[in-house]
C-alpha positions in Angstrom: 3.8 -13.9 39.6 2.5 -11.9 36.6 3.9 -14.5 34.2 1.9 -17.2 36.0 -1.3 -15.2 35.7 -0.9 -13.6 32.3 1.2 -16.3 30.7 3.4 -16.0 27.6 1.2 -14.5 24.9 3.7 -12.1 23.2 1.2 -9.3 22.2 0.1 -8.9 25.9 3.5 -7.1 26.4 2.2 -4.2 24.3 -0.4 -3.3 27.0 0.8 -1.0 29.7 -1.1 -2.3 32.8 -1.6 -5.7 34.4 -5.4 -5.4 34.0 -5.2 -4.6 30.3 -2.8 -7.5 29.7 -5.2 -9.8 31.6 -8.2 -8.6 29.7 -6.4 -9.2 26.4 -5.2 -12.7 27.4 -8.7 -13.7 28.5 -10.3 -12.6 25.2 -7.7 -14.5 23.2 -8.2 -17.7 25.1 -12.0 -17.5 24.8 -11.5 -17.0 21.0 -9.2 -20.0 20.8 -11.8 -22.3 22.5 -14.7 -21.0 20.5 -13.2 -20.8 17.0 -10.2 -23.1 16.9 -11.4 -25.9 19.1 -15.2 -26.1 19.5 -16.1 -25.0 15.9 -13.2 -26.8 14.1 -13.9 -30.1 16.0 -17.7 -29.7 15.6 -18.3 -30.4 19.2 -22.0 -31.0 19.7 -22.3 -31.2 23.5 -20.4 -28.0 24.3 -21.6 -28.0 27.9 -20.1 -31.4 28.7 -16.9 -30.5 26.8 -16.6 -27.3 28.9 -17.0 -29.3 32.1 -14.3 -31.8 31.1 -12.1 -28.9 30.0 -12.5 -27.1 33.3 -11.8 -30.2 35.3 -8.6 -31.1 33.4 -7.3 -27.5 33.5 -8.2 -26.9 37.1 -6.4 -30.0 38.2 -3.1 -29.3 36.4 -0.1 -31.1 37.9 -2.3 -33.7 39.5 -2.2 -37.4 38.9 -5.0 -38.8 36.6 -6.2 -42.0 35.2 -9.0 -42.2 32.6 -11.0 -44.5 34.9 -10.8 -42.1 37.9 -11.9 -39.2 35.8 -14.7 -41.2 34.2 -15.9 -42.4 37.7 -15.8 -38.8 38.9 -18.1 -37.5 36.2 -20.5 -40.4 36.3 -20.8 -40.9 40.0 -20.1 -37.5 41.6 -21.1 -35.0 38.9 -23.9 -37.3 37.5 -22.9 -36.6 34.0 -23.9 -39.2 31.5 -20.7 -39.7 29.4 -18.9 -42.6 27.8 -15.2 -43.4 28.2 -14.9 -42.9 24.4 -16.3 -39.4 24.5 -14.2 -38.6 27.5 -11.1 -39.8 25.8 -12.0 -37.9 22.6 -12.5 -34.6 24.4 -9.1 -35.0 26.2 -7.5 -35.9 22.9 -8.9 -32.7 21.4 -7.3 -30.7 24.2 -4.0 -32.5 23.6 -4.0 -32.0 19.8 -4.8 -28.3 20.3 -1.7 -28.0 22.5 -3.9 -26.8 25.4 -2.6 -29.5 27.7 0.4 -31.9 27.6 0.3 -35.4 29.0 3.2 -36.6 31.1 3.4 -40.4 31.6 4.7 -42.2 34.7 8.1 -43.9 34.5 9.2 -46.7 36.8 12.8 -45.9 37.8 13.5 -49.6 38.7 12.3 -51.3 35.5 13.1 -48.2 33.2 9.6 -48.7 31.6 6.6 -46.4 31.2 3.6 -47.3 33.4 0.3 -47.4 31.5 -2.9 -45.9 32.8 -1.7 -43.0 35.1 -0.3 -39.7 34.1 -0.3 -36.0 34.8 -1.6 -33.1 32.6 0.2 -29.8 32.4 -1.3 -26.8 30.7 0.5 -25.1 27.8 0.2 -21.7 29.3 -0.7 -20.8 32.9 -3.0 -18.0 31.6 -5.4 -20.8 30.5 -6.2 -21.5 34.2 -6.6 -17.9 35.3 -8.6 -16.8 32.2 -11.2 -19.5 32.8 -11.6 -19.2 36.5 -12.9 -16.4 38.7 -10.8 -17.5 41.7 -7.3 -16.2 40.9 -5.5 -17.4 44.0 -2.2 -18.9 43.0 -1.2 -22.4 43.9 2.6 -21.7 43.7 3.6 -25.3 44.2 1.5 -26.7 41.3 2.2 -23.6 39.1 6.0 -23.9 39.6 5.8 -27.6 38.8 3.9 -26.8 35.6 6.5 -24.1 34.6 9.4 -26.5 35.2 7.7 -29.1 33.0 7.3 -26.5 30.2 10.9 -25.4 30.6 12.2 -29.0 30.4 10.3 -30.1 27.3 11.2 -26.8 25.6 14.8 -27.6 26.3 14.6 -30.9 24.5 14.2 -33.3 27.4 12.0 -36.4 27.4 10.1 -35.9 30.7 8.2 -38.4 32.8 6.7 -38.5 36.3 9.0 -40.8 38.3 7.9 -43.8 40.3 10.5 -44.7 42.8 9.2 -47.7 44.8 6.2 -46.3 46.7 7.3 -42.7 46.3 7.0 -40.3 43.5 9.7 -38.0 42.0 8.2 -35.0 40.2 10.3 -35.5 37.0 12.7 -38.0 35.5 14.3 -36.5 32.4 16.2 -38.1 29.6 18.4 -36.2 27.1 19.4 -37.2 23.6 22.3 -39.2 24.9 19.9 -41.3 27.1 21.3 -39.7 30.3 18.8 -39.4 33.1 18.3 -36.8 35.8 15.9 -36.6 38.7 14.1 -33.4 39.7 11.9 -32.5 42.6 9.9 -29.2 42.6 8.6 -27.3 45.6 7.8 -23.7 46.4 10.0 -23.8 49.4 11.8 -26.3 51.7 12.4 -23.9 54.5 9.9 -26.0 56.6 11.7 -29.1 57.9 8.7 -31.4 57.2 8.5 -30.2 53.6 12.3 -30.6 53.3 12.2 -34.2 54.4 9.3 -35.0 52.1 11.0 -33.5 49.0 14.4 -35.2 49.7 12.9 -38.6 50.5 12.5 -39.9 46.9 16.2 -39.1 46.3 17.2 -41.4 49.1 15.9 -44.4 47.2 17.8 -43.7 44.0 20.8 -46.0 43.7 22.2 -45.0 40.3 24.7 -42.1 39.8 22.5 -39.8 37.7 22.2 -36.1 38.9 19.5 -35.1 41.4 18.1 -31.6 41.5 15.7 -29.8 43.8 14.1 -26.6 42.3 12.4 -24.1 44.6 11.8 -20.4 44.9 14.1 -20.2 48.0 17.0 -17.8 47.8 18.8 -19.8 50.5 20.1 -23.1 49.1 19.9 -26.1 51.3 22.5 -28.4 49.7 22.7 -31.9 51.1 23.6 -35.5 50.1 25.0 -34.5 46.8 21.7 -33.0 45.6 21.9 -29.7 43.8 19.4 -27.2 45.1 18.7 -24.4 42.6 16.4 -21.4 42.5 13.9 -22.2 39.7 14.0 -18.6 38.3 17.8 -18.8 38.0 17.3 -22.0 36.0 14.7 -20.4 33.8 17.0 -17.4 33.1 20.0 -19.7 32.3 22.0 -18.7 35.3 22.0 -22.4 36.5 22.2 -25.5 34.3 20.5 -28.8 34.8 
């Protein structure tokens, strides 16, 4: 829980209390945006940039399209912005490694789908440092952490489209071997369990399928490996 809130800034470990670590992390993130991003990129309309930045970061792990984000700002927020400016501001966040874009992959055609993707933030502290509401969405946060773990382990990662369903991640290693991964805080609720297992039922190839949760009890079924995500992060389980 502390890693989700305070993230992975190494120097924060030198502070003795949670509050001191949080204060340090927040000051570092504010400095990154002011000096390394706004000033370096000569952003003129800082207010609009901050609105877009907040929207993208606050909706981490959610599905996006440029058109839907554009329509949201133009029609709901009444912000006069062009698609070019919107794309440029998102590109600034991507190039600064504030966010990562994860494209959608069609499992049937084995091709990337253009136009829709998810954004994951490079460090969970970015969300909590920029928001006053520090309630944790464990499902989205865990999905974000699994994404970071996978890309840092050398996998090519995509959001999976399996017919009309979505698989959280389809991974591809250096040998072009695929794996399918679903992420959920818990599947102890039967309705949640059925929802998380459903995409796996439509996969016809023989590649491995994994379910990562925070559950200590492992609900193995249908050849799907159910792992505790923290065990995976610590290297106690291999995917």
